[in-house]
mmCIF file of the N, C-alpha and C atoms, coordinates in Angstrom:
data_MODEL
# 
_entry.id   MODEL 
# 
loop_
_atom_site.group_PDB 
_atom_site.id 
_atom_site.type_symbol 
_atom_site.label_atom_id 
_atom_site.label_alt_id 
_atom_site.label_comp_id 
_atom_site.label_asym_id 
_atom_site.label_entity_id 
_atom_site.label_seq_id 
_atom_site.pdbx_PDB_ins_code 
_atom_site.Cartn_x 
_atom_site.Cartn_y 
_atom_site.Cartn_z 
_atom_site.occupancy 
_atom_site.B_iso_or_equiv 
_atom_site.pdbx_formal_charge 
_atom_site.auth_seq_id 
_atom_site.auth_comp_id 
_atom_site.auth_asym_id 
_atom_site.auth_atom_id 
_atom_site.pdbx_PDB_model_num 
ATOM 1   N N  . UNK A 1 1  ? -22.926 19.270 -12.048 1.00 0.00 ? 1  UNK A N  1 
ATOM 2   C CA . UNK A 1 1  ? -21.020 18.283 -13.538 1.00 0.00 ? 1  UNK A CA 1 
ATOM 3   C C  . UNK A 1 1  ? -20.518 19.507 -13.647 1.00 0.00 ? 1  UNK A C  1 
ATOM 4   N N  . UNK A 1 2  ? -21.273 20.416 -13.230 1.00 0.00 ? 2  UNK A N  1 
ATOM 5   C CA . UNK A 1 2  ? -20.834 21.925 -13.852 1.00 0.00 ? 2  UNK A CA 1 
ATOM 6   C C  . UNK A 1 2  ? -19.363 21.693 -12.692 1.00 0.00 ? 2  UNK A C  1 
ATOM 7   N N  . UNK A 1 3  ? -19.801 21.618 -11.944 1.00 0.00 ? 3  UNK A N  1 
ATOM 8   C CA . UNK A 1 3  ? -18.603 22.160 -10.184 1.00 0.00 ? 3  UNK A CA 1 
ATOM 9   C C  . UNK A 1 3  ? -17.357 20.480 -10.870 1.00 0.00 ? 3  UNK A C  1 
ATOM 10  N N  . UNK A 1 4  ? -17.939 19.651 -11.212 1.00 0.00 ? 4  UNK A N  1 
ATOM 11  C CA . UNK A 1 4  ? -16.754 18.511 -11.431 1.00 0.00 ? 4  UNK A CA 1 
ATOM 12  C C  . UNK A 1 4  ? -16.306 19.165 -12.894 1.00 0.00 ? 4  UNK A C  1 
ATOM 13  N N  . UNK A 1 5  ? -16.493 19.661 -14.437 1.00 0.00 ? 5  UNK A N  1 
ATOM 14  C CA . UNK A 1 5  ? -15.525 20.435 -14.956 1.00 0.00 ? 5  UNK A CA 1 
ATOM 15  C C  . UNK A 1 5  ? -15.286 21.218 -15.099 1.00 0.00 ? 5  UNK A C  1 
ATOM 16  N N  . UNK A 1 6  ? -15.327 21.676 -13.973 1.00 0.00 ? 6  UNK A N  1 
ATOM 17  C CA . UNK A 1 6  ? -14.612 23.314 -13.245 1.00 0.00 ? 6  UNK A CA 1 
ATOM 18  C C  . UNK A 1 6  ? -13.715 22.690 -12.318 1.00 0.00 ? 6  UNK A C  1 
ATOM 19  N N  . UNK A 1 7  ? -13.793 21.030 -11.620 1.00 0.00 ? 7  UNK A N  1 
ATOM 20  C CA . UNK A 1 7  ? -12.159 21.630 -10.820 1.00 0.00 ? 7  UNK A CA 1 
ATOM 21  C C  . UNK A 1 7  ? -11.151 20.569 -11.617 1.00 0.00 ? 7  UNK A C  1 
ATOM 22  N N  . UNK A 1 8  ? -12.364 19.442 -12.314 1.00 0.00 ? 8  UNK A N  1 
ATOM 23  C CA . UNK A 1 8  ? -11.366 18.674 -12.828 1.00 0.00 ? 8  UNK A CA 1 
ATOM 24  C C  . UNK A 1 8  ? -10.040 19.392 -14.177 1.00 0.00 ? 8  UNK A C  1 
ATOM 25  N N  . UNK A 1 9  ? -11.607 20.571 -14.702 1.00 0.00 ? 9  UNK A N  1 
ATOM 26  C CA . UNK A 1 9  ? -10.088 21.365 -16.075 1.00 0.00 ? 9  UNK A CA 1 
ATOM 27  C C  . UNK A 1 9  ? -9.618  22.268 -15.409 1.00 0.00 ? 9  UNK A C  1 
ATOM 28  N N  . UNK A 1 10 ? -9.128  22.368 -14.723 1.00 0.00 ? 10 UNK A N  1 
ATOM 29  C CA . UNK A 1 10 ? -7.940  22.924 -13.990 1.00 0.00 ? 10 UNK A CA 1 
ATOM 30  C C  . UNK A 1 10 ? -7.322  22.155 -14.235 1.00 0.00 ? 10 UNK A C  1 
ATOM 31  N N  . UNK A 1 11 ? -6.780  20.840 -14.403 1.00 0.00 ? 11 UNK A N  1 
ATOM 32  C CA . UNK A 1 11 ? -5.306  19.920 -15.352 1.00 0.00 ? 11 UNK A CA 1 
ATOM 33  C C  . UNK A 1 11 ? -5.552  19.759 -17.075 1.00 0.00 ? 11 UNK A C  1 
ATOM 34  N N  . UNK A 1 12 ? -6.240  20.437 -17.132 1.00 0.00 ? 12 UNK A N  1 
ATOM 35  C CA . UNK A 1 12 ? -6.208  19.933 -18.848 1.00 0.00 ? 12 UNK A CA 1 
ATOM 36  C C  . UNK A 1 12 ? -7.838  19.857 -19.414 1.00 0.00 ? 12 UNK A C  1 
ATOM 37  N N  . UNK A 1 13 ? -7.526  19.538 -20.685 1.00 0.00 ? 13 UNK A N  1 
ATOM 38  C CA . UNK A 1 13 ? -8.923  19.844 -21.597 1.00 0.00 ? 13 UNK A CA 1 
ATOM 39  C C  . UNK A 1 13 ? -9.214  18.360 -20.857 1.00 0.00 ? 13 UNK A C  1 
ATOM 40  N N  . UNK A 1 14 ? -10.763 18.139 -21.616 1.00 0.00 ? 14 UNK A N  1 
ATOM 41  C CA . UNK A 1 14 ? -12.241 17.717 -20.598 1.00 0.00 ? 14 UNK A CA 1 
ATOM 42  C C  . UNK A 1 14 ? -11.922 17.035 -21.836 1.00 0.00 ? 14 UNK A C  1 
ATOM 43  N N  . UNK A 1 15 ? -12.685 15.257 -22.036 1.00 0.00 ? 15 UNK A N  1 
ATOM 44  C CA . UNK A 1 15 ? -13.195 15.122 -23.628 1.00 0.00 ? 15 UNK A CA 1 
ATOM 45  C C  . UNK A 1 15 ? -14.648 14.808 -22.198 1.00 0.00 ? 15 UNK A C  1 
ATOM 46  N N  . UNK A 1 16 ? -14.797 14.336 -21.563 1.00 0.00 ? 16 UNK A N  1 
ATOM 47  C CA . UNK A 1 16 ? -16.461 14.528 -20.925 1.00 0.00 ? 16 UNK A CA 1 
ATOM 48  C C  . UNK A 1 16 ? -16.344 14.039 -19.245 1.00 0.00 ? 16 UNK A C  1 
ATOM 49  N N  . UNK A 1 17 ? -17.595 14.344 -18.380 1.00 0.00 ? 17 UNK A N  1 
ATOM 50  C CA . UNK A 1 17 ? -17.402 14.335 -17.353 1.00 0.00 ? 17 UNK A CA 1 
ATOM 51  C C  . UNK A 1 17 ? -19.140 13.791 -16.941 1.00 0.00 ? 17 UNK A C  1 
ATOM 52  N N  . UNK A 1 18 ? -19.319 12.275 -16.249 1.00 0.00 ? 18 UNK A N  1 
ATOM 53  C CA . UNK A 1 18 ? -20.404 12.058 -16.157 1.00 0.00 ? 18 UNK A CA 1 
ATOM 54  C C  . UNK A 1 18 ? -20.530 11.368 -14.940 1.00 0.00 ? 18 UNK A C  1 
ATOM 55  N N  . UNK A 1 19 ? -21.597 11.860 -14.379 1.00 0.00 ? 19 UNK A N  1 
ATOM 56  C CA . UNK A 1 19 ? -21.960 12.347 -13.073 1.00 0.00 ? 19 UNK A CA 1 
ATOM 57  C C  . UNK A 1 19 ? -23.474 11.194 -12.956 1.00 0.00 ? 19 UNK A C  1 
ATOM 58  N N  . UNK A 1 20 ? -23.087 9.633  -11.681 1.00 0.00 ? 20 UNK A N  1 
ATOM 59  C CA . UNK A 1 20 ? -23.827 8.840  -12.289 1.00 0.00 ? 20 UNK A CA 1 
ATOM 60  C C  . UNK A 1 20 ? -25.169 9.316  -10.818 1.00 0.00 ? 20 UNK A C  1 
ATOM 61  N N  . UNK A 1 21 ? -26.396 9.344  -11.015 1.00 0.00 ? 21 UNK A N  1 
ATOM 62  C CA . UNK A 1 21 ? -27.580 10.159 -10.266 1.00 0.00 ? 21 UNK A CA 1 
ATOM 63  C C  . UNK A 1 21 ? -28.193 8.366  -10.178 1.00 0.00 ? 21 UNK A C  1 
ATOM 64  N N  . UNK A 1 22 ? -28.890 8.842  -9.333  1.00 0.00 ? 22 UNK A N  1 
ATOM 65  C CA . UNK A 1 22 ? -30.209 8.062  -9.082  1.00 0.00 ? 22 UNK A CA 1 
ATOM 66  C C  . UNK A 1 22 ? -31.045 7.649  -9.096  1.00 0.00 ? 22 UNK A C  1 
ATOM 67  N N  . UNK A 1 23 ? -32.499 7.502  -9.503  1.00 0.00 ? 23 UNK A N  1 
ATOM 68  C CA . UNK A 1 23 ? -34.187 7.715  -9.905  1.00 0.00 ? 23 UNK A CA 1 
ATOM 69  C C  . UNK A 1 23 ? -34.620 9.206  -9.539  1.00 0.00 ? 23 UNK A C  1 
ATOM 70  N N  . UNK A 1 24 ? -34.664 8.921  -8.688  1.00 0.00 ? 24 UNK A N  1 
ATOM 71  C CA . UNK A 1 24 ? -34.992 10.469 -7.310  1.00 0.00 ? 24 UNK A CA 1 
ATOM 72  C C  . UNK A 1 24 ? -33.365 11.943 -8.039  1.00 0.00 ? 24 UNK A C  1 
ATOM 73  N N  . UNK A 1 25 ? -32.558 11.268 -8.936  1.00 0.00 ? 25 UNK A N  1 
ATOM 74  C CA . UNK A 1 25 ? -31.666 12.042 -8.945  1.00 0.00 ? 25 UNK A CA 1 
ATOM 75  C C  . UNK A 1 25 ? -31.120 12.845 -8.338  1.00 0.00 ? 25 UNK A C  1 
ATOM 76  N N  . UNK A 1 26 ? -30.614 12.427 -7.304  1.00 0.00 ? 26 UNK A N  1 
ATOM 77  C CA . UNK A 1 26 ? -29.435 12.312 -6.539  1.00 0.00 ? 26 UNK A CA 1 
ATOM 78  C C  . UNK A 1 26 ? -28.510 11.471 -6.557  1.00 0.00 ? 26 UNK A C  1 
ATOM 79  N N  . UNK A 1 27 ? -27.248 12.076 -6.680  1.00 0.00 ? 27 UNK A N  1 
ATOM 80  C CA . UNK A 1 27 ? -25.626 11.494 -7.289  1.00 0.00 ? 27 UNK A CA 1 
ATOM 81  C C  . UNK A 1 27 ? -26.085 9.971  -5.841  1.00 0.00 ? 27 UNK A C  1 
ATOM 82  N N  . UNK A 1 28 ? -25.293 8.786  -6.814  1.00 0.00 ? 28 UNK A N  1 
ATOM 83  C CA . UNK A 1 28 ? -25.148 8.237  -6.509  1.00 0.00 ? 28 UNK A CA 1 
ATOM 84  C C  . UNK A 1 28 ? -23.479 8.197  -5.573  1.00 0.00 ? 28 UNK A C  1 
ATOM 85  N N  . UNK A 1 29 ? -22.735 9.276  -6.000  1.00 0.00 ? 29 UNK A N  1 
ATOM 86  C CA . UNK A 1 29 ? -21.504 9.031  -4.929  1.00 0.00 ? 29 UNK A CA 1 
ATOM 87  C C  . UNK A 1 29 ? -19.507 8.655  -6.216  1.00 0.00 ? 29 UNK A C  1 
ATOM 88  N N  . UNK A 1 30 ? -20.124 8.449  -7.411  1.00 0.00 ? 30 UNK A N  1 
ATOM 89  C CA . UNK A 1 30 ? -19.150 8.147  -8.357  1.00 0.00 ? 30 UNK A CA 1 
ATOM 90  C C  . UNK A 1 30 ? -19.812 8.818  -9.348  1.00 0.00 ? 30 UNK A C  1 
ATOM 91  N N  . UNK A 1 31 ? -18.441 9.087  -9.950  1.00 0.00 ? 31 UNK A N  1 
ATOM 92  C CA . UNK A 1 31 ? -19.028 9.562  -11.911 1.00 0.00 ? 31 UNK A CA 1 
ATOM 93  C C  . UNK A 1 31 ? -17.235 8.795  -12.407 1.00 0.00 ? 31 UNK A C  1 
ATOM 94  N N  . UNK A 1 32 ? -17.437 9.896  -14.165 1.00 0.00 ? 32 UNK A N  1 
ATOM 95  C CA . UNK A 1 32 ? -16.353 9.314  -14.567 1.00 0.00 ? 32 UNK A CA 1 
ATOM 96  C C  . UNK A 1 32 ? -15.548 10.808 -15.606 1.00 0.00 ? 32 UNK A C  1 
ATOM 97  N N  . UNK A 1 33 ? -14.310 10.832 -15.308 1.00 0.00 ? 33 UNK A N  1 
ATOM 98  C CA . UNK A 1 33 ? -14.000 12.272 -15.576 1.00 0.00 ? 33 UNK A CA 1 
ATOM 99  C C  . UNK A 1 33 ? -12.755 11.423 -17.251 1.00 0.00 ? 33 UNK A C  1 
ATOM 100 N N  . UNK A 1 34 ? -12.907 11.635 -18.425 1.00 0.00 ? 34 UNK A N  1 
ATOM 101 C CA . UNK A 1 34 ? -11.833 11.456 -19.219 1.00 0.00 ? 34 UNK A CA 1 
ATOM 102 C C  . UNK A 1 34 ? -11.598 12.619 -19.206 1.00 0.00 ? 34 UNK A C  1 
ATOM 103 N N  . UNK A 1 35 ? -10.225 13.069 -19.548 1.00 0.00 ? 35 UNK A N  1 
ATOM 104 C CA . UNK A 1 35 ? -9.319  13.543 -20.590 1.00 0.00 ? 35 UNK A CA 1 
ATOM 105 C C  . UNK A 1 35 ? -8.782  13.340 -21.098 1.00 0.00 ? 35 UNK A C  1 
ATOM 106 N N  . UNK A 1 36 ? -8.529  14.144 -22.399 1.00 0.00 ? 36 UNK A N  1 
ATOM 107 C CA . UNK A 1 36 ? -7.999  14.500 -24.231 1.00 0.00 ? 36 UNK A CA 1 
ATOM 108 C C  . UNK A 1 36 ? -6.374  14.304 -23.911 1.00 0.00 ? 36 UNK A C  1 
ATOM 109 N N  . UNK A 1 37 ? -5.656  14.535 -23.094 1.00 0.00 ? 37 UNK A N  1 
ATOM 110 C CA . UNK A 1 37 ? -4.380  13.649 -23.180 1.00 0.00 ? 37 UNK A CA 1 
ATOM 111 C C  . UNK A 1 37 ? -3.765  12.834 -21.365 1.00 0.00 ? 37 UNK A C  1 
ATOM 112 N N  . UNK A 1 38 ? -3.727  12.184 -21.470 1.00 0.00 ? 38 UNK A N  1 
ATOM 113 C CA . UNK A 1 38 ? -3.366  11.160 -21.109 1.00 0.00 ? 38 UNK A CA 1 
ATOM 114 C C  . UNK A 1 38 ? -2.166  11.405 -19.274 1.00 0.00 ? 38 UNK A C  1 
ATOM 115 N N  . UNK A 1 39 ? -1.429  13.063 -19.891 1.00 0.00 ? 39 UNK A N  1 
ATOM 116 C CA . UNK A 1 39 ? -0.923  12.890 -19.064 1.00 0.00 ? 39 UNK A CA 1 
ATOM 117 C C  . UNK A 1 39 ? -1.418  13.738 -18.091 1.00 0.00 ? 39 UNK A C  1 
ATOM 118 N N  . UNK A 1 40 ? -2.283  14.270 -19.306 1.00 0.00 ? 40 UNK A N  1 
ATOM 119 C CA . UNK A 1 40 ? -2.768  15.761 -17.494 1.00 0.00 ? 40 UNK A CA 1 
ATOM 120 C C  . UNK A 1 40 ? -3.602  14.474 -17.052 1.00 0.00 ? 40 UNK A C  1 
ATOM 121 N N  . UNK A 1 41 ? -4.476  13.628 -17.162 1.00 0.00 ? 41 UNK A N  1 
ATOM 122 C CA . UNK A 1 41 ? -5.120  12.839 -16.649 1.00 0.00 ? 41 UNK A CA 1 
ATOM 123 C C  . UNK A 1 41 ? -4.089  11.950 -15.639 1.00 0.00 ? 41 UNK A C  1 
ATOM 124 N N  . UNK A 1 42 ? -3.107  11.562 -15.518 1.00 0.00 ? 42 UNK A N  1 
ATOM 125 C CA . UNK A 1 42 ? -1.972  10.973 -14.887 1.00 0.00 ? 42 UNK A CA 1 
ATOM 126 C C  . UNK A 1 42 ? -1.579  12.182 -13.983 1.00 0.00 ? 42 UNK A C  1 
ATOM 127 N N  . UNK A 1 43 ? -1.610  13.521 -13.696 1.00 0.00 ? 43 UNK A N  1 
ATOM 128 C CA . UNK A 1 43 ? -0.760  14.363 -13.315 1.00 0.00 ? 43 UNK A CA 1 
ATOM 129 C C  . UNK A 1 43 ? -2.124  14.681 -12.210 1.00 0.00 ? 43 UNK A C  1 
ATOM 130 N N  . UNK A 1 44 ? -4.056  14.836 -12.115 1.00 0.00 ? 44 UNK A N  1 
ATOM 131 C CA . UNK A 1 44 ? -4.961  14.889 -12.187 1.00 0.00 ? 44 UNK A CA 1 
ATOM 132 C C  . UNK A 1 44 ? -4.709  14.083 -10.433 1.00 0.00 ? 44 UNK A C  1 
ATOM 133 N N  . UNK A 1 45 ? -4.742  12.496 -10.939 1.00 0.00 ? 45 UNK A N  1 
ATOM 134 C CA . UNK A 1 45 ? -4.374  11.344 -10.363 1.00 0.00 ? 45 UNK A CA 1 
ATOM 135 C C  . UNK A 1 45 ? -3.790  11.711 -9.415  1.00 0.00 ? 45 UNK A C  1 
ATOM 136 N N  . UNK A 1 46 ? -2.550  11.836 -9.564  1.00 0.00 ? 46 UNK A N  1 
ATOM 137 C CA . UNK A 1 46 ? -1.571  12.281 -8.089  1.00 0.00 ? 46 UNK A CA 1 
ATOM 138 C C  . UNK A 1 46 ? -1.863  13.576 -7.557  1.00 0.00 ? 46 UNK A C  1 
ATOM 139 N N  . UNK A 1 47 ? -2.170  14.464 -8.269  1.00 0.00 ? 47 UNK A N  1 
ATOM 140 C CA . UNK A 1 47 ? -2.434  15.387 -7.278  1.00 0.00 ? 47 UNK A CA 1 
ATOM 141 C C  . UNK A 1 47 ? -4.258  15.307 -6.060  1.00 0.00 ? 47 UNK A C  1 
ATOM 142 N N  . UNK A 1 48 ? -5.167  15.124 -6.882  1.00 0.00 ? 48 UNK A N  1 
ATOM 143 C CA . UNK A 1 48 ? -6.837  15.134 -6.466  1.00 0.00 ? 48 UNK A CA 1 
ATOM 144 C C  . UNK A 1 48 ? -6.450  13.787 -5.237  1.00 0.00 ? 48 UNK A C  1 
ATOM 145 N N  . UNK A 1 49 ? -5.494  13.009 -4.883  1.00 0.00 ? 49 UNK A N  1 
ATOM 146 C CA . UNK A 1 49 ? -5.955  12.092 -3.967  1.00 0.00 ? 49 UNK A CA 1 
ATOM 147 C C  . UNK A 1 49 ? -6.296  12.588 -2.652  1.00 0.00 ? 49 UNK A C  1 
ATOM 148 N N  . UNK A 1 50 ? -7.314  12.176 -1.977  1.00 0.00 ? 50 UNK A N  1 
ATOM 149 C CA . UNK A 1 50 ? -7.961  12.449 -0.895  1.00 0.00 ? 50 UNK A CA 1 
ATOM 150 C C  . UNK A 1 50 ? -8.618  13.956 -0.804  1.00 0.00 ? 50 UNK A C  1 
ATOM 151 N N  . UNK A 1 51 ? -8.338  14.746 -1.858  1.00 0.00 ? 51 UNK A N  1 
ATOM 152 C CA . UNK A 1 51 ? -9.234  15.464 -2.029  1.00 0.00 ? 51 UNK A CA 1 
ATOM 153 C C  . UNK A 1 51 ? -10.382 14.968 -1.638  1.00 0.00 ? 51 UNK A C  1 
ATOM 154 N N  . UNK A 1 52 ? -11.534 16.765 -1.450  1.00 0.00 ? 52 UNK A N  1 
ATOM 155 C CA . UNK A 1 52 ? -13.031 16.262 -0.665  1.00 0.00 ? 52 UNK A CA 1 
ATOM 156 C C  . UNK A 1 52 ? -13.773 16.763 -1.415  1.00 0.00 ? 52 UNK A C  1 
ATOM 157 N N  . UNK A 1 53 ? -14.885 15.621 -2.511  1.00 0.00 ? 53 UNK A N  1 
ATOM 158 C CA . UNK A 1 53 ? -15.660 16.774 -3.063  1.00 0.00 ? 53 UNK A CA 1 
ATOM 159 C C  . UNK A 1 53 ? -16.699 16.457 -2.572  1.00 0.00 ? 53 UNK A C  1 
ATOM 160 N N  . UNK A 1 54 ? -17.695 17.621 -2.618  1.00 0.00 ? 54 UNK A N  1 
ATOM 161 C CA . UNK A 1 54 ? -19.231 17.206 -1.473  1.00 0.00 ? 54 UNK A CA 1 
ATOM 162 C C  . UNK A 1 54 ? -19.376 16.342 -0.394  1.00 0.00 ? 54 UNK A C  1 
ATOM 163 N N  . UNK A 1 55 ? -18.677 16.154 -0.265  1.00 0.00 ? 55 UNK A N  1 
ATOM 164 C CA . UNK A 1 55 ? -18.128 15.761 1.537   1.00 0.00 ? 55 UNK A CA 1 
ATOM 165 C C  . UNK A 1 55 ? -17.396 14.630 1.476   1.00 0.00 ? 55 UNK A C  1 
ATOM 166 N N  . UNK A 1 56 ? -17.251 13.996 0.438   1.00 0.00 ? 56 UNK A N  1 
ATOM 167 C CA . UNK A 1 56 ? -16.507 12.610 0.283   1.00 0.00 ? 56 UNK A CA 1 
ATOM 168 C C  . UNK A 1 56 ? -14.716 12.740 0.028   1.00 0.00 ? 56 UNK A C  1 
ATOM 169 N N  . UNK A 1 57 ? -14.150 11.734 0.509   1.00 0.00 ? 57 UNK A N  1 
ATOM 170 C CA . UNK A 1 57 ? -12.390 11.925 -0.469  1.00 0.00 ? 57 UNK A CA 1 
ATOM 171 C C  . UNK A 1 57 ? -12.215 11.149 -1.202  1.00 0.00 ? 57 UNK A C  1 
ATOM 172 N N  . UNK A 1 58 ? -11.996 12.079 -2.169  1.00 0.00 ? 58 UNK A N  1 
ATOM 173 C CA . UNK A 1 58 ? -11.577 11.004 -3.634  1.00 0.00 ? 58 UNK A CA 1 
ATOM 174 C C  . UNK A 1 58 ? -10.451 9.920  -3.097  1.00 0.00 ? 58 UNK A C  1 
ATOM 175 N N  . UNK A 1 59 ? -10.411 8.868  -3.725  1.00 0.00 ? 59 UNK A N  1 
ATOM 176 C CA . UNK A 1 59 ? -9.110  8.054  -2.896  1.00 0.00 ? 59 UNK A CA 1 
ATOM 177 C C  . UNK A 1 59 ? -8.405  7.577  -4.770  1.00 0.00 ? 59 UNK A C  1 
ATOM 178 N N  . UNK A 1 60 ? -7.215  7.481  -4.274  1.00 0.00 ? 60 UNK A N  1 
ATOM 179 C CA . UNK A 1 60 ? -6.706  7.177  -5.606  1.00 0.00 ? 60 UNK A CA 1 
ATOM 180 C C  . UNK A 1 60 ? -6.793  5.972  -6.593  1.00 0.00 ? 60 UNK A C  1 
ATOM 181 N N  . UNK A 1 61 ? -7.236  4.651  -5.035  1.00 0.00 ? 61 UNK A N  1 
ATOM 182 C CA . UNK A 1 61 ? -7.267  3.316  -5.577  1.00 0.00 ? 61 UNK A CA 1 
ATOM 183 C C  . UNK A 1 61 ? -8.979  3.807  -6.675  1.00 0.00 ? 61 UNK A C  1 
ATOM 184 N N  . UNK A 1 62 ? -9.751  4.590  -6.102  1.00 0.00 ? 62 UNK A N  1 
ATOM 185 C CA . UNK A 1 62 ? -10.619 4.499  -6.795  1.00 0.00 ? 62 UNK A CA 1 
ATOM 186 C C  . UNK A 1 62 ? -10.396 5.772  -8.550  1.00 0.00 ? 62 UNK A C  1 
ATOM 187 N N  . UNK A 1 63 ? -9.533  6.541  -8.164  1.00 0.00 ? 63 UNK A N  1 
ATOM 188 C CA . UNK A 1 63 ? -9.110  7.063  -10.081 1.00 0.00 ? 63 UNK A CA 1 
ATOM 189 C C  . UNK A 1 63 ? -9.178  6.480  -10.728 1.00 0.00 ? 63 UNK A C  1 
ATOM 190 N N  . UNK A 1 64 ? -8.722  5.573  -11.895 1.00 0.00 ? 64 UNK A N  1 
ATOM 191 C CA . UNK A 1 64 ? -7.862  5.371  -12.866 1.00 0.00 ? 64 UNK A CA 1 
ATOM 192 C C  . UNK A 1 64 ? -8.434  6.183  -14.786 1.00 0.00 ? 64 UNK A C  1 
ATOM 193 N N  . UNK A 1 65 ? -6.836  5.211  -14.793 1.00 0.00 ? 65 UNK A N  1 
ATOM 194 C CA . UNK A 1 65 ? -7.106  5.916  -16.486 1.00 0.00 ? 65 UNK A CA 1 
ATOM 195 C C  . UNK A 1 65 ? -8.138  4.328  -17.290 1.00 0.00 ? 65 UNK A C  1 
ATOM 196 N N  . UNK A 1 66 ? -9.272  5.167  -18.208 1.00 0.00 ? 66 UNK A N  1 
ATOM 197 C CA . UNK A 1 66 ? -10.534 3.760  -18.508 1.00 0.00 ? 66 UNK A CA 1 
ATOM 198 C C  . UNK A 1 66 ? -9.417  3.612  -19.948 1.00 0.00 ? 66 UNK A C  1 
ATOM 199 N N  . UNK A 1 67 ? -8.628  4.390  -20.727 1.00 0.00 ? 67 UNK A N  1 
ATOM 200 C CA . UNK A 1 67 ? -8.076  3.774  -21.374 1.00 0.00 ? 67 UNK A CA 1 
ATOM 201 C C  . UNK A 1 67 ? -7.217  4.489  -21.896 1.00 0.00 ? 67 UNK A C  1 
ATOM 202 N N  . UNK A 1 68 ? -6.137  3.660  -21.972 1.00 0.00 ? 68 UNK A N  1 
ATOM 203 C CA . UNK A 1 68 ? -4.665  4.243  -22.272 1.00 0.00 ? 68 UNK A CA 1 
ATOM 204 C C  . UNK A 1 68 ? -4.371  4.985  -24.227 1.00 0.00 ? 68 UNK A C  1 
ATOM 205 N N  . UNK A 1 69 ? -3.396  5.759  -23.793 1.00 0.00 ? 69 UNK A N  1 
ATOM 206 C CA . UNK A 1 69 ? -3.542  6.683  -24.676 1.00 0.00 ? 69 UNK A CA 1 
ATOM 207 C C  . UNK A 1 69 ? -2.157  6.904  -25.181 1.00 0.00 ? 69 UNK A C  1 
# 
């Protein structure tokens, strides 16, 4: 989770990050990042499309704004 905070935090102040893990503690391959500022979140959406994180490419359709600001 520290890696996620570092990477996404470069776009702006984060409200929270959550990495979902299985019962064995291994990553399920998805998580959530909430920005305090919607504009910074949108910029992240635009720039992170295709970025490879832990061997998996992030896709814009998998990224979205959960809470309107």
